[in-house]
mmCIF file of C-alpha atoms in Angstrom:
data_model
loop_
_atom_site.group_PDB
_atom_site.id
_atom_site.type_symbol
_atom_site.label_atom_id
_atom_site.label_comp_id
_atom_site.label_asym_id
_atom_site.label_seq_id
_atom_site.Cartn_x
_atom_site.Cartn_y
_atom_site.Cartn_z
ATOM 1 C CA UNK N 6 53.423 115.769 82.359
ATOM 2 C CA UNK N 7 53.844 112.326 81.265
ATOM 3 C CA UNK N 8 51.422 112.417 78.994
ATOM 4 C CA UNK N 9 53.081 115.351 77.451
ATOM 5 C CA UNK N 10 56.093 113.342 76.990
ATOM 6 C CA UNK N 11 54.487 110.477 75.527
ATOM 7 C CA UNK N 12 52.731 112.774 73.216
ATOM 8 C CA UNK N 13 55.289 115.111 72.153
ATOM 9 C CA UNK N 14 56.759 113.928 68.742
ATOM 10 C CA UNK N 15 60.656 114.319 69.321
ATOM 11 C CA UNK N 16 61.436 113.366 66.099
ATOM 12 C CA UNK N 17 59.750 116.700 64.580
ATOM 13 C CA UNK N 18 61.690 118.515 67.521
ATOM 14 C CA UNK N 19 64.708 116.927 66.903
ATOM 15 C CA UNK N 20 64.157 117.496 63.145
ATOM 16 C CA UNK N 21 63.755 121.596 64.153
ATOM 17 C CA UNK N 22 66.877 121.651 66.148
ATOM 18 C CA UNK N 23 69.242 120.240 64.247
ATOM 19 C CA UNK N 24 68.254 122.044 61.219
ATOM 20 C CA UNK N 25 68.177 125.731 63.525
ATOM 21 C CA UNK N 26 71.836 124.233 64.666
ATOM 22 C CA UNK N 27 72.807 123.523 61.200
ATOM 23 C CA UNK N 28 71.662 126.866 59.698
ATOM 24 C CA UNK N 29 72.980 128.880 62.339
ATOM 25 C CA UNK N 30 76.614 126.907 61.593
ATOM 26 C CA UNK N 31 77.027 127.449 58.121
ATOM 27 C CA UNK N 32 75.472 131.597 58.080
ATOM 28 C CA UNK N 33 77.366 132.357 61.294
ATOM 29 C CA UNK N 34 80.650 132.589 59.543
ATOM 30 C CA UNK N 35 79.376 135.065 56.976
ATOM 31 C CA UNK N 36 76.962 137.164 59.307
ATOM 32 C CA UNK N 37 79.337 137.346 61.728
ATOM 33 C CA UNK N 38 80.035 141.425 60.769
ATOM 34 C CA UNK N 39 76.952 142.470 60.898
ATOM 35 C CA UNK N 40 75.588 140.862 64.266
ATOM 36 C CA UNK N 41 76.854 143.724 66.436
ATOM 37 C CA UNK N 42 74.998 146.114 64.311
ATOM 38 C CA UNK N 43 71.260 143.979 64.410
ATOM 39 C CA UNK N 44 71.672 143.316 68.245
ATOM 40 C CA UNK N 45 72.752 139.860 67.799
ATOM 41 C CA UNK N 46 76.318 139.401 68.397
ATOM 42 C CA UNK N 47 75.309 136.697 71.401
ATOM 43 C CA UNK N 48 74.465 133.894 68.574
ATOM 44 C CA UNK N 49 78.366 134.176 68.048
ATOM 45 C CA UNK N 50 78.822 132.612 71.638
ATOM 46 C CA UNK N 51 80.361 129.356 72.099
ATOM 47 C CA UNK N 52 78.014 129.003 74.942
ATOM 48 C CA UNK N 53 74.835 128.962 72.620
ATOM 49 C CA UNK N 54 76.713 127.090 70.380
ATOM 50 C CA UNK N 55 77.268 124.267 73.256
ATOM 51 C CA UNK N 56 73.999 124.281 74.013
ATOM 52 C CA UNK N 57 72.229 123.693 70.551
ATOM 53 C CA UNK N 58 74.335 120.655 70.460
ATOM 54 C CA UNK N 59 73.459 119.099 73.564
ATOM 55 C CA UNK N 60 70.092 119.676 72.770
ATOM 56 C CA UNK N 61 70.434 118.434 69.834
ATOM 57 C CA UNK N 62 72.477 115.384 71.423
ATOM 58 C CA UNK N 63 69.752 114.711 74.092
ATOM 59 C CA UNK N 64 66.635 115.108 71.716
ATOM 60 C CA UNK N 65 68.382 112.775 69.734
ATOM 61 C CA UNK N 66 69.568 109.851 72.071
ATOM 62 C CA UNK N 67 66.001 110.253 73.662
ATOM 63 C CA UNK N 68 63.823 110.095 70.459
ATOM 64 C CA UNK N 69 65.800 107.483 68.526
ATOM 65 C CA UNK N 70 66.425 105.037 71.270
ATOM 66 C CA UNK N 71 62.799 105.602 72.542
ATOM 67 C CA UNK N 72 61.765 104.423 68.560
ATOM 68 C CA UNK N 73 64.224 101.571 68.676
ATOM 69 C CA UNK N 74 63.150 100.025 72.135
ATOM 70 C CA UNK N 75 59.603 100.404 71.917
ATOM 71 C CA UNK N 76 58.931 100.051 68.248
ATOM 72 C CA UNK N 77 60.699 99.629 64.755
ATOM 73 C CA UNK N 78 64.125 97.506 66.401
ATOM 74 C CA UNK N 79 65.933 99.381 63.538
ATOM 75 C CA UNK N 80 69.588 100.326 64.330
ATOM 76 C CA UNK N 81 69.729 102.783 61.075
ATOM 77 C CA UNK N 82 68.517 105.592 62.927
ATOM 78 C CA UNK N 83 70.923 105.589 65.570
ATOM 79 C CA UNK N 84 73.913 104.762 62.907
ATOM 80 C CA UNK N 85 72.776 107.986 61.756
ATOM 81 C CA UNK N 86 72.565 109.995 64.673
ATOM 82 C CA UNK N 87 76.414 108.999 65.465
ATOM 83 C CA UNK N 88 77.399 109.980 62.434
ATOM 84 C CA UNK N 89 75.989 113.802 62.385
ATOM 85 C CA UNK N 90 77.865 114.177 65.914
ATOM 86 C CA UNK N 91 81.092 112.571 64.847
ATOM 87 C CA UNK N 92 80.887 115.182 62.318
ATOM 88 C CA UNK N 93 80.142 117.564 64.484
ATOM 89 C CA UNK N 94 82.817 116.406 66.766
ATOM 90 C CA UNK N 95 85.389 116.452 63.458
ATOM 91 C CA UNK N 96 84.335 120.541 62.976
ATOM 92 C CA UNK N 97 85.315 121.396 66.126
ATOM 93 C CA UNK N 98 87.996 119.428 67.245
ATOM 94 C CA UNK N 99 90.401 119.724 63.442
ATOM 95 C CA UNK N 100 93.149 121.942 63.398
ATOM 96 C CA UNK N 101 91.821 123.239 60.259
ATOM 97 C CA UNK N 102 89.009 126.598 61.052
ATOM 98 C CA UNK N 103 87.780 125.550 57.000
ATOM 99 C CA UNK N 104 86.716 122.183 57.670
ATOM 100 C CA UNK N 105 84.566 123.763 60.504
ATOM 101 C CA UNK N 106 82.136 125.685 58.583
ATOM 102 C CA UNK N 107 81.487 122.647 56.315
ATOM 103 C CA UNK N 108 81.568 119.642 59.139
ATOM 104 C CA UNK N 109 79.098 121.109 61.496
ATOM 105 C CA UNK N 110 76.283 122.281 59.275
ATOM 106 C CA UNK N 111 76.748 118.741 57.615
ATOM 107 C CA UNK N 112 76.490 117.221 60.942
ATOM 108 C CA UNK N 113 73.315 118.867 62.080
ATOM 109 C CA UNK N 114 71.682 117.994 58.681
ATOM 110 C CA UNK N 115 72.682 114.463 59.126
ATOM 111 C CA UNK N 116 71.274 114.403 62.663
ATOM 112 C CA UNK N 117 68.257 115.651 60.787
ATOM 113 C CA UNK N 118 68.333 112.489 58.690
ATOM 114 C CA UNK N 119 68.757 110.449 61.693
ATOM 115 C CA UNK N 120 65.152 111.813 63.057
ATOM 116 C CA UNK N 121 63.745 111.800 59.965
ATOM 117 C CA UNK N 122 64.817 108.216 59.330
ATOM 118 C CA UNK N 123 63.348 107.125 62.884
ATOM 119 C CA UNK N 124 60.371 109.146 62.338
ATOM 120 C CA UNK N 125 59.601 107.331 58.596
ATOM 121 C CA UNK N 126 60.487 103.939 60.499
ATOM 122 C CA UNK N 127 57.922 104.586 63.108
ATOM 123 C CA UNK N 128 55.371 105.544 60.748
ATOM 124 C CA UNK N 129 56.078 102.084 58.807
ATOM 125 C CA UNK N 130 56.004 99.623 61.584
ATOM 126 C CA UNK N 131 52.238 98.640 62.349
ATOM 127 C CA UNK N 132 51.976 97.549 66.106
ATOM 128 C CA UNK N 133 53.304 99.867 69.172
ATOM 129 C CA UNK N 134 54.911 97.737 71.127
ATOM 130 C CA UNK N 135 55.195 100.076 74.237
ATOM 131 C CA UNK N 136 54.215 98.601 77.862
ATOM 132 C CA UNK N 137 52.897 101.237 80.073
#
């Protein structure tokens, strides 16, 4: 299982779930109708709503300080990361319902960025400076 773990590139992962999360954000509003009718109407939950952030949030936190401890020392990354969720954060928590369906799909694609960033960073820095 560890070796699974090690293996496992959380950065692509991350990468997939953020962009699912941000996708399902911005079409939800305008599908919203027509879920009841394809069998769907649970992606309007908050619950799986909560949960593709926290997914998001722990893929995240694991994959880019995991990058930054063992290997590139780059704080960019995780600048990043804390950006998509304080736009996340901003979507839900306004007053405004508008600024929601343009916050959080810009927050998932930024958490996107973050992984992508970490994942380019890792690919640039030449020794793997993990101790096992």
């Amino acid at each position: 299982m560890k070796t699974l773990l090690r293996n496992m590139n959380l950065d692509k992962l991350g990468i997939t779930a953020s962009t699912i999360c941000a996708i399902h954000c911005a079409a939800l509003p305008f599908v919203i109708t027509v879920l009841p009718l394809w069998g769907l109407d649970f992606l309007a939950n908050d619950g799986i709503e909560i949960t593709m952030i926290a997914l998001s949030l722990v893929l995240g936190i694991w994959s880019l300080a995991r990058g930054y401890r063992s290997q590139h020392h780059s704080i960019r990354p995780l600048f990043i990361l804390v950006c998509g969720f304080i736009l996340i954060a901003s979507g839900h928590f306004l007053p405004v319902a508008h600024f929601e369906a343009i916050l959080i799909p810009l927050g998932g694609i930024t958490i996107a960025a973050a992984h992508f960033t970490n994942l380019k960073r890792l690919k640039s820095c030449p020794i793997d400076h993990q101790h096992d």
